[in-house]
Structure formats: structure tokens, C-alpha cells
């Protein structure tokens, strides 16, 4: 799941369409890899409780993983290494097939606060503490097994 740059890799800025496609792949990888690992180590959980843990985990994990990937730079980094320039959301939301920027402006207006809050709540703090992979995985496990108690 973690992006490790290979020799000759050139970072690329992505747009919302690429983000959507990548998120679809990431979701499948999480369901096929992370969730079975956690489920294997918590067989005492009832099925309904397991479904709640799984669904609550997905969004939190994706947000944390993206912030973890992004902690060393100024861009929001995806698992593939594609990057989002949150300072130029018009470019991110612009559809290259359309001449009109109204939809991109609407998306920026609506979702811009999400990107700012994500940076304030997660990104900024992860940059301060500089988690390594082991610490990140420990936090992931704690998030998964948060029963809300």
C-alpha cells in the first residue's frame, strides 16, 4: 500500500478522475489485505460488530494513510505516488474535456475546506511527529480495534 519511489520515477500531479480510479483500487486492496488480517486476529467478534469495525476503519485508514504518505513533502501523495497540489485545487478538479471551469470552481468551493481540514488535523501533526512505518501500522491497528468505549 505504501508508495516507494523506484529509480527513474517522475512524480506526477493527478486530477480528481485519477484519484477516484486509484481510490477504487485502494479500497479493493484494503478489503482483500488489511481487513482479513485484522479479522484473523479478532475471531471473537460478532459478525455485525465486525461489519461496523470494517466500515468505520475504511475512511479513517484512507485519510491517515494519505497523510502518512504526504508527511515529507508539500503535496498530498497517493499510494501510487501521484500527487495532489492542494494549493491549486482548480487544476485538480478541472475536467480536461470541458472548457467551462464552473464545475471545477463548485468542487473547489465545496471540497476545499476538506483539504484544509485534512492538513490541519492530520497532515500538520504527522509532519511534526514524523512517524515511521512501524508506528503508523501500530496506529492503524489501534484505529481498527477502536470499539468506541
Tab-separated table of N, CA and C in Angstrom:
chain	number	residue	atom	x	y	z
A	1	UNK	N	0.809	-1.197	0.000
A	1	UNK	CA	0.000	0.000	0.000
A	1	UNK	C	0.849	1.256	0.000
A	2	UNK	N	2.065	1.163	0.490
A	2	UNK	CA	2.880	2.359	0.606
A	2	UNK	C	3.631	2.615	-0.678
A	3	UNK	N	3.719	3.881	-1.016
A	3	UNK	CA	4.452	4.276	-2.210
A	3	UNK	C	5.938	4.326	-1.902
A	4	UNK	N	6.700	3.582	-2.662
A	4	UNK	CA	8.154	3.616	-2.560
A	4	UNK	C	8.674	3.960	-3.949
A	5	UNK	N	9.264	5.147	-4.120
A	5	UNK	CA	9.707	5.545	-5.457
A	5	UNK	C	10.808	4.635	-5.986
A	6	UNK	N	10.688	4.247	-7.235
A	6	UNK	CA	11.691	3.428	-7.908
A	6	UNK	C	12.627	4.336	-8.689
A	7	UNK	N	13.783	3.826	-9.050
A	7	UNK	CA	14.714	4.600	-9.870
A	7	UNK	C	14.018	5.057	-11.141
A	8	UNK	N	14.202	6.293	-11.484
A	8	UNK	CA	13.616	6.836	-12.704
A	8	UNK	C	12.177	7.291	-12.560
A	9	UNK	N	11.597	7.163	-11.349
A	9	UNK	CA	10.210	7.586	-11.154
A	9	UNK	C	10.121	9.103	-11.182
A	10	UNK	N	9.189	9.605	-11.973
A	10	UNK	CA	8.935	11.037	-12.023
A	10	UNK	C	7.558	11.292	-11.421
A	11	UNK	N	7.490	12.031	-10.314
A	11	UNK	CA	6.189	12.319	-9.706
A	11	UNK	C	5.272	13.036	-10.690
A	12	UNK	N	3.985	12.759	-10.574
A	12	UNK	CA	3.000	13.331	-11.485
A	12	UNK	C	1.842	13.879	-10.667
A	13	UNK	N	1.406	15.078	-11.020
A	13	UNK	CA	0.208	15.618	-10.387
A	13	UNK	C	-1.005	14.932	-10.996
A	14	UNK	N	-1.958	14.556	-10.159
A	14	UNK	CA	-3.150	13.885	-10.681
A	14	UNK	C	-4.365	14.797	-10.539
A	15	UNK	N	-5.442	14.395	-11.185
A	15	UNK	CA	-6.695	15.134	-11.078
A	15	UNK	C	-7.727	14.262	-10.355
A	16	UNK	N	-8.921	14.802	-10.178
A	16	UNK	CA	-9.930	14.098	-9.395
A	16	UNK	C	-10.334	12.776	-10.027
A	17	UNK	N	-10.279	12.673	-11.362
A	17	UNK	CA	-10.650	11.420	-12.026
A	17	UNK	C	-9.641	10.321	-11.695
A	18	UNK	N	-8.367	10.675	-11.706
A	18	UNK	CA	-7.328	9.703	-11.360
A	18	UNK	C	-7.415	9.318	-9.888
A	19	UNK	N	-7.740	10.273	-9.040
A	19	UNK	CA	-7.924	9.990	-7.618
A	19	UNK	C	-9.062	8.992	-7.424
A	20	UNK	N	-10.164	9.205	-8.110
A	20	UNK	CA	-11.318	8.305	-7.999
A	20	UNK	C	-10.937	6.889	-8.434
A	21	UNK	N	-10.240	6.779	-9.563
A	21	UNK	CA	-9.834	5.464	-10.061
A	21	UNK	C	-8.873	4.780	-9.092
A	22	UNK	N	-7.939	5.544	-8.568
A	22	UNK	CA	-6.971	4.972	-7.634
A	22	UNK	C	-7.646	4.564	-6.336
A	23	UNK	N	-8.595	5.349	-5.883
A	23	UNK	CA	-9.294	5.013	-4.644
A	23	UNK	C	-10.053	3.695	-4.792
A	24	UNK	N	-10.602	3.443	-5.965
A	24	UNK	CA	-11.304	2.181	-6.216
A	24	UNK	C	-10.351	1.000	-6.042
A	25	UNK	N	-9.155	1.125	-6.583
A	25	UNK	CA	-8.142	0.070	-6.447
A	25	UNK	C	-7.712	-0.060	-4.987
A	26	UNK	N	-7.469	1.063	-4.328
A	26	UNK	CA	-7.040	1.044	-2.926
A	26	UNK	C	-8.078	0.376	-2.034
A	27	UNK	N	-9.341	0.688	-2.263
A	27	UNK	CA	-10.411	0.108	-1.454
A	27	UNK	C	-10.396	-1.415	-1.580
A	28	UNK	N	-10.222	-1.895	-2.790
A	28	UNK	CA	-10.164	-3.342	-3.021
A	28	UNK	C	-8.966	-3.953	-2.289
A	29	UNK	N	-7.811	-3.292	-2.351
A	29	UNK	CA	-6.618	-3.796	-1.660
A	29	UNK	C	-6.816	-3.831	-0.145
A	30	UNK	N	-7.461	-2.810	0.388
A	30	UNK	CA	-7.724	-2.770	1.834
A	30	UNK	C	-8.647	-3.918	2.225
A	31	UNK	N	-9.707	-4.109	1.449
A	31	UNK	CA	-10.675	-5.172	1.744
A	31	UNK	C	-10.030	-6.548	1.636
A	32	UNK	N	-9.144	-6.719	0.665
A	32	UNK	CA	-8.531	-8.032	0.440
A	32	UNK	C	-7.328	-8.305	1.337
A	33	UNK	N	-6.674	-7.274	1.867
A	33	UNK	CA	-5.430	-7.484	2.611
A	33	UNK	C	-5.498	-7.076	4.076
A	34	UNK	N	-5.863	-5.847	4.345
A	34	UNK	CA	-5.875	-5.376	5.727
A	34	UNK	C	-6.995	-6.014	6.536
A	35	UNK	N	-8.209	-5.962	6.024
A	35	UNK	CA	-9.341	-6.442	6.813
A	35	UNK	C	-9.222	-7.918	7.168
A	36	UNK	N	-8.843	-8.810	6.234
A	36	UNK	CA	-8.694	-10.217	6.627
A	36	UNK	C	-7.622	-10.424	7.711
A	37	UNK	N	-6.552	-9.634	7.652
A	37	UNK	CA	-5.511	-9.736	8.681
A	37	UNK	C	-6.090	-9.405	10.050
A	38	UNK	N	-6.814	-8.300	10.133
A	38	UNK	CA	-7.402	-7.910	11.411
A	38	UNK	C	-8.476	-8.900	11.845
A	39	UNK	N	-9.281	-9.373	10.909
A	39	UNK	CA	-10.344	-10.319	11.240
A	39	UNK	C	-9.774	-11.632	11.771
A	40	UNK	N	-8.643	-12.040	11.231
A	40	UNK	CA	-7.979	-13.262	11.677
A	40	UNK	C	-7.544	-13.150	13.136
A	41	UNK	N	-7.166	-11.955	13.539
A	41	UNK	CA	-6.658	-11.750	14.892
A	41	UNK	C	-7.741	-11.313	15.883
A	42	UNK	N	-8.976	-11.314	15.469
A	42	UNK	CA	-10.080	-10.959	16.368
A	42	UNK	C	-11.282	-11.855	16.102
A	43	UNK	N	-11.105	-13.196	16.199
A	43	UNK	CA	-12.204	-14.099	15.846
A	43	UNK	C	-13.373	-14.079	16.825
A	44	UNK	N	-13.185	-13.461	17.992
A	44	UNK	CA	-14.256	-13.460	18.986
A	44	UNK	C	-15.336	-12.414	18.707
A	45	UNK	N	-15.121	-11.590	17.723
A	45	UNK	CA	-16.061	-10.512	17.428
A	45	UNK	C	-17.275	-11.058	16.672
A	46	UNK	N	-18.456	-10.594	17.044
A	46	UNK	CA	-19.678	-10.986	16.342
A	46	UNK	C	-19.675	-10.403	14.934
A	47	UNK	N	-20.396	-11.034	14.026
A	47	UNK	CA	-20.393	-10.618	12.618
A	47	UNK	C	-20.864	-9.173	12.439
A	48	UNK	N	-21.933	-8.780	13.124
A	48	UNK	CA	-22.426	-7.410	12.987
A	48	UNK	C	-21.391	-6.407	13.492
A	49	UNK	N	-20.758	-6.722	14.594
A	49	UNK	CA	-19.725	-5.835	15.128
A	49	UNK	C	-18.533	-5.781	14.172
A	50	UNK	N	-18.215	-6.914	13.545
A	50	UNK	CA	-17.124	-6.968	12.570
A	50	UNK	C	-17.413	-6.033	11.395
A	51	UNK	N	-18.648	-6.035	10.914
A	51	UNK	CA	-19.013	-5.160	9.787
A	51	UNK	C	-18.893	-3.694	10.184
A	52	UNK	N	-19.273	-3.361	11.403
A	52	UNK	CA	-19.161	-1.978	11.877
A	52	UNK	C	-17.692	-1.573	11.970
A	53	UNK	N	-16.866	-2.448	12.548
A	53	UNK	CA	-15.431	-2.148	12.632
A	53	UNK	C	-14.837	-1.938	11.244
A	54	UNK	N	-15.180	-2.820	10.306
A	54	UNK	CA	-14.638	-2.723	8.946
A	54	UNK	C	-15.043	-1.422	8.271
A	55	UNK	N	-16.321	-1.071	8.349
A	55	UNK	CA	-16.776	0.141	7.651
A	55	UNK	C	-16.223	1.405	8.313
A	56	UNK	N	-16.141	1.430	9.634
A	56	UNK	CA	-15.564	2.593	10.318
A	56	UNK	C	-14.074	2.732	10.034
A	57	UNK	N	-13.406	1.629	9.832
A	57	UNK	CA	-11.967	1.627	9.598
A	57	UNK	C	-11.598	2.197	8.231
A	58	UNK	N	-12.379	1.900	7.220
A	58	UNK	CA	-12.010	2.244	5.837
A	58	UNK	C	-11.692	3.728	5.665
A	59	UNK	N	-12.597	4.592	6.022
A	59	UNK	CA	-12.409	6.029	5.797
A	59	UNK	C	-11.249	6.557	6.638
A	60	UNK	N	-11.220	6.167	7.898
A	60	UNK	CA	-10.155	6.635	8.779
A	60	UNK	C	-8.795	6.176	8.274
A	61	UNK	N	-8.713	4.923	7.829
A	61	UNK	CA	-7.442	4.413	7.321
A	61	UNK	C	-6.985	5.183	6.087
A	62	UNK	N	-7.883	5.401	5.149
A	62	UNK	CA	-7.504	6.105	3.918
A	62	UNK	C	-7.011	7.513	4.242
A	63	UNK	N	-7.700	8.223	5.103
A	63	UNK	CA	-7.264	9.571	5.480
A	63	UNK	C	-5.892	9.550	6.148
A	64	UNK	N	-5.711	8.630	7.086
A	64	UNK	CA	-4.434	8.546	7.791
A	64	UNK	C	-3.309	8.112	6.855
A	65	UNK	N	-3.586	7.147	5.990
A	65	UNK	CA	-2.554	6.641	5.082
A	65	UNK	C	-2.098	7.719	4.112
A	66	UNK	N	-3.034	8.507	3.599
A	66	UNK	CA	-2.669	9.597	2.682
A	66	UNK	C	-1.824	10.651	3.406
A	67	UNK	N	-2.204	10.963	4.636
A	67	UNK	CA	-1.426	11.939	5.409
A	67	UNK	C	-0.034	11.384	5.717
A	68	UNK	N	0.041	10.093	6.035
A	68	UNK	CA	1.335	9.465	6.299
A	68	UNK	C	2.219	9.520	5.054
A	69	UNK	N	1.650	9.196	3.906
A	69	UNK	CA	2.397	9.238	2.650
A	69	UNK	C	2.887	10.654	2.349
A	70	UNK	N	2.171	11.640	2.810
A	70	UNK	CA	2.429	13.037	2.449
A	70	UNK	C	3.285	13.784	3.464
A	71	UNK	N	3.710	13.133	4.516
A	71	UNK	CA	4.356	13.841	5.622
A	71	UNK	C	5.718	14.435	5.290
A	72	UNK	N	6.323	14.056	4.183
A	72	UNK	CA	7.669	14.548	3.877
A	72	UNK	C	7.703	15.590	2.774
A	73	UNK	N	6.556	16.019	2.289
A	73	UNK	CA	6.573	16.977	1.191
A	73	UNK	C	5.433	17.961	1.272
A	74	UNK	N	5.302	18.761	0.228
A	74	UNK	CA	4.252	19.785	0.228
A	74	UNK	C	2.994	19.333	-0.504
A	75	UNK	N	3.042	18.163	-1.155
A	75	UNK	CA	1.885	17.658	-1.886
A	75	UNK	C	1.219	16.525	-1.123
A	76	UNK	N	-0.042	16.297	-1.442
A	76	UNK	CA	-0.821	15.187	-0.917
A	76	UNK	C	-0.478	13.989	-1.799
A	77	UNK	N	0.147	12.959	-1.249
A	77	UNK	CA	0.674	11.851	-2.043
A	77	UNK	C	-0.250	10.639	-1.966
A	78	UNK	N	-0.552	10.084	-3.129
A	78	UNK	CA	-1.385	8.891	-3.226
A	78	UNK	C	-0.508	7.645	-3.120
A	79	UNK	N	-1.125	6.487	-2.945
A	79	UNK	CA	-0.373	5.239	-2.824
A	79	UNK	C	0.455	4.946	-4.073
A	80	UNK	N	0.016	5.403	-5.229
A	80	UNK	CA	0.744	5.169	-6.484
A	80	UNK	C	1.902	6.137	-6.662
A	81	UNK	N	1.941	7.175	-5.839
A	81	UNK	CA	2.952	8.211	-5.997
A	81	UNK	C	2.424	9.435	-6.712
A	82	UNK	N	1.222	9.345	-7.287
A	82	UNK	CA	0.604	10.540	-7.870
A	82	UNK	C	0.387	11.548	-6.744
A	83	UNK	N	0.439	12.808	-7.105
A	83	UNK	CA	0.343	13.847	-6.086
A	83	UNK	C	-0.788	14.818	-6.402
A	84	UNK	N	-1.319	15.414	-5.344
A	84	UNK	CA	-2.352	16.435	-5.465
A	84	UNK	C	-1.788	17.721	-4.880
A	85	UNK	N	-1.822	18.769	-5.681
A	85	UNK	CA	-1.392	20.084	-5.207
A	85	UNK	C	-2.615	20.753	-4.596
A	86	UNK	N	-2.717	20.709	-3.278
A	86	UNK	CA	-3.896	21.263	-2.613
A	86	UNK	C	-3.918	22.786	-2.644
A	87	UNK	N	-2.830	23.391	-3.105
A	87	UNK	CA	-2.814	24.842	-3.281
A	87	UNK	C	-3.350	25.257	-4.644
A	88	UNK	N	-3.595	24.293	-5.523
A	88	UNK	CA	-4.165	24.573	-6.847
A	88	UNK	C	-5.290	23.583	-7.122
A	89	UNK	N	-6.353	23.677	-6.335
A	89	UNK	CA	-7.471	22.745	-6.468
A	89	UNK	C	-8.240	22.927	-7.767
A	90	UNK	N	-8.166	24.105	-8.362
A	90	UNK	CA	-8.821	24.291	-9.669
A	90	UNK	C	-8.217	23.322	-10.682
A	91	UNK	N	-6.921	23.203	-10.684
A	91	UNK	CA	-6.257	22.282	-11.609
A	91	UNK	C	-6.654	20.842	-11.290
A	92	UNK	N	-6.762	20.518	-10.010
A	92	UNK	CA	-7.133	19.170	-9.599
A	92	UNK	C	-8.552	18.821	-10.046
A	93	UNK	N	-9.494	19.744	-9.872
A	93	UNK	CA	-10.894	19.465	-10.188
A	93	UNK	C	-11.279	19.763	-11.633
A	94	UNK	N	-10.441	20.419	-12.371
A	94	UNK	CA	-10.761	20.764	-13.758
A	94	UNK	C	-10.823	19.494	-14.608
A	95	UNK	N	-11.880	19.393	-15.393
A	95	UNK	CA	-12.023	18.293	-16.341
A	95	UNK	C	-11.385	18.734	-17.648
A	96	UNK	N	-10.336	18.047	-18.104
A	96	UNK	CA	-9.648	18.479	-19.320
A	96	UNK	C	-10.527	18.417	-20.572
A	97	UNK	N	-11.647	17.711	-20.490
A	97	UNK	CA	-12.542	17.593	-21.642
A	97	UNK	C	-13.571	18.719	-21.703
A	98	UNK	N	-13.609	19.570	-20.686
A	98	UNK	CA	-14.580	20.662	-20.647
A	98	UNK	C	-13.870	22.009	-20.695
A	99	UNK	N	-14.483	22.954	-21.382
A	99	UNK	CA	-13.927	24.303	-21.456
A	99	UNK	C	-14.382	25.165	-20.280
A	100	UNK	N	-15.540	24.838	-19.739
A	100	UNK	CA	-16.137	25.618	-18.659
A	100	UNK	C	-15.536	25.200	-17.310
A	101	UNK	N	-15.075	26.164	-16.536
A	101	UNK	CA	-14.480	25.882	-15.230
A	101	UNK	C	-15.478	25.979	-14.079
A	102	UNK	N	-16.766	26.158	-14.393
A	102	UNK	CA	-17.761	26.321	-13.329
A	102	UNK	C	-17.821	25.107	-12.400
A	103	UNK	N	-17.790	23.900	-12.971
A	103	UNK	CA	-17.861	22.697	-12.138
A	103	UNK	C	-16.619	22.568	-11.258
A	104	UNK	N	-15.467	22.897	-11.820
A	104	UNK	CA	-14.232	22.855	-11.028
A	104	UNK	C	-14.300	23.874	-9.896
A	105	UNK	N	-14.821	25.041	-10.176
A	105	UNK	CA	-14.950	26.074	-9.143
A	105	UNK	C	-15.924	25.624	-8.057
A	106	UNK	N	-17.045	25.012	-8.462
A	106	UNK	CA	-18.005	24.498	-7.481
A	106	UNK	C	-17.363	23.431	-6.595
A	107	UNK	N	-16.623	22.511	-7.221
A	107	UNK	CA	-15.960	21.449	-6.463
A	107	UNK	C	-14.924	22.034	-5.511
A	108	UNK	N	-14.165	23.004	-5.983
A	108	UNK	CA	-13.154	23.645	-5.135
A	108	UNK	C	-13.824	24.338	-3.949
A	109	UNK	N	-14.918	25.040	-4.208
A	109	UNK	CA	-15.634	25.744	-3.145
A	109	UNK	C	-16.187	24.759	-2.116
A	110	UNK	N	-16.763	23.669	-2.598
A	110	UNK	CA	-17.376	22.684	-1.720
A	110	UNK	C	-16.337	21.842	-0.978
A	111	UNK	N	-15.298	21.402	-1.675
A	111	UNK	CA	-14.349	20.451	-1.103
A	111	UNK	C	-13.037	21.066	-0.620
A	112	UNK	N	-12.808	22.326	-0.946
A	112	UNK	CA	-11.599	22.996	-0.468
A	112	UNK	C	-11.439	22.923	1.039
A	113	UNK	N	-12.525	23.150	1.805
A	113	UNK	CA	-12.405	23.040	3.265
A	113	UNK	C	-11.970	21.645	3.721
A	114	UNK	N	-12.372	20.602	3.005
A	114	UNK	CA	-11.937	19.244	3.343
A	114	UNK	C	-10.413	19.145	3.302
A	115	UNK	N	-9.825	19.645	2.226
A	115	UNK	CA	-8.368	19.562	2.073
A	115	UNK	C	-7.660	20.374	3.159
A	116	UNK	N	-8.194	21.550	3.477
A	116	UNK	CA	-7.583	22.370	4.529
A	116	UNK	C	-7.681	21.682	5.892
A	117	UNK	N	-8.858	21.147	6.194
A	117	UNK	CA	-9.057	20.470	7.488
A	117	UNK	C	-8.196	19.212	7.586
A	118	UNK	N	-8.109	18.486	6.491
A	118	UNK	CA	-7.281	17.285	6.486
A	118	UNK	C	-5.837	17.648	6.829
A	119	UNK	N	-5.358	18.733	6.257
A	119	UNK	CA	-3.998	19.165	6.553
A	119	UNK	C	-3.873	19.645	7.999
A	120	UNK	N	-4.855	20.397	8.487
A	120	UNK	CA	-4.804	20.912	9.858
A	120	UNK	C	-4.877	19.790	10.891
A	121	UNK	N	-5.727	18.816	10.632
A	121	UNK	CA	-5.973	17.772	11.622
A	121	UNK	C	-4.950	16.643	11.540
A	122	UNK	N	-4.625	16.203	10.332
A	122	UNK	CA	-3.715	15.066	10.184
A	122	UNK	C	-2.341	15.453	9.654
A	123	UNK	N	-2.325	16.066	8.492
A	123	UNK	CA	-1.063	16.330	7.806
A	123	UNK	C	-0.064	17.100	8.633
A	124	UNK	N	-0.509	18.185	9.206
A	124	UNK	CA	0.380	19.046	10.001
A	124	UNK	C	0.987	18.278	11.171
A	125	UNK	N	0.166	17.506	11.869
A	125	UNK	CA	0.643	16.790	13.052
A	125	UNK	C	1.544	15.614	12.692
A	126	UNK	N	1.243	14.942	11.596
A	126	UNK	CA	2.122	13.848	11.186
A	126	UNK	C	3.486	14.374	10.766
A	127	UNK	N	3.513	15.550	10.154
A	127	UNK	CA	4.801	16.155	9.792
A	127	UNK	C	5.603	16.496	11.044
A	128	UNK	N	4.909	16.870	12.108
A	128	UNK	CA	5.584	17.223	13.363
A	128	UNK	C	6.190	15.998	14.052
A	129	UNK	N	5.450	14.888	14.082
A	129	UNK	CA	5.937	13.705	14.807
A	129	UNK	C	6.778	12.772	13.943
A	130	UNK	N	6.676	12.876	12.635
A	130	UNK	CA	7.490	12.079	11.702
A	130	UNK	C	7.410	10.581	12.018
A	131	UNK	N	6.216	10.028	11.873
A	131	UNK	CA	6.013	8.599	12.116
A	131	UNK	C	6.840	7.752	11.163
A	132	UNK	N	7.328	6.610	11.674
A	132	UNK	CA	7.919	5.634	10.764
A	132	UNK	C	6.839	4.593	10.451
A	133	UNK	N	7.159	3.627	9.608
A	133	UNK	CA	6.157	2.652	9.169
A	133	UNK	C	5.630	1.828	10.339
A	134	UNK	N	6.503	1.399	11.239
A	134	UNK	CA	6.052	0.596	12.381
A	134	UNK	C	5.070	1.369	13.260
A	135	UNK	N	5.370	2.623	13.521
A	135	UNK	CA	4.468	3.457	14.327
A	135	UNK	C	3.142	3.668	13.607
A	136	UNK	N	3.209	3.874	12.303
A	136	UNK	CA	1.992	4.037	11.512
A	136	UNK	C	1.122	2.782	11.614
A	137	UNK	N	1.728	1.612	11.449
A	137	UNK	CA	0.956	0.364	11.499
A	137	UNK	C	0.367	0.116	12.884
A	138	UNK	N	1.067	0.513	13.933
A	138	UNK	CA	0.515	0.406	15.282
A	138	UNK	C	-0.734	1.279	15.408
A	139	UNK	N	-0.658	2.498	14.923
A	139	UNK	CA	-1.823	3.392	14.969
A	139	UNK	C	-2.974	2.815	14.152
A	140	UNK	N	-2.666	2.231	13.001
A	140	UNK	CA	-3.696	1.611	12.161
A	140	UNK	C	-4.404	0.503	12.941
A	141	UNK	N	-3.643	-0.344	13.621
A	141	UNK	CA	-4.248	-1.424	14.406
A	141	UNK	C	-5.115	-0.865	15.528
A	142	UNK	N	-4.636	0.169	16.208
A	142	UNK	CA	-5.429	0.779	17.278
A	142	UNK	C	-6.724	1.376	16.740
A	143	UNK	N	-6.650	1.973	15.562
A	143	UNK	CA	-7.857	2.533	14.945
A	143	UNK	C	-8.839	1.423	14.607
A	144	UNK	N	-8.335	0.336	14.059
A	144	UNK	CA	-9.239	-0.761	13.682
A	144	UNK	C	-9.967	-1.310	14.898
A	145	UNK	N	-9.234	-1.544	15.968
A	145	UNK	CA	-9.842	-2.161	17.140
A	145	UNK	C	-10.418	-1.142	18.117
A	146	UNK	N	-10.740	0.031	17.659
A	146	UNK	CA	-11.405	1.025	18.494
A	146	UNK	C	-12.886	0.670	18.554
A	147	UNK	N	-13.300	0.111	19.665
A	147	UNK	CA	-14.685	-0.310	19.829
A	147	UNK	C	-15.581	0.828	20.291
A	148	UNK	N	-15.020	2.018	20.398
A	148	UNK	CA	-15.821	3.172	20.789
A	148	UNK	C	-16.092	3.227	22.278
A	149	UNK	N	-15.282	2.574	23.063
A	149	UNK	CA	-15.512	2.511	24.505
A	149	UNK	C	-14.969	3.627	25.231
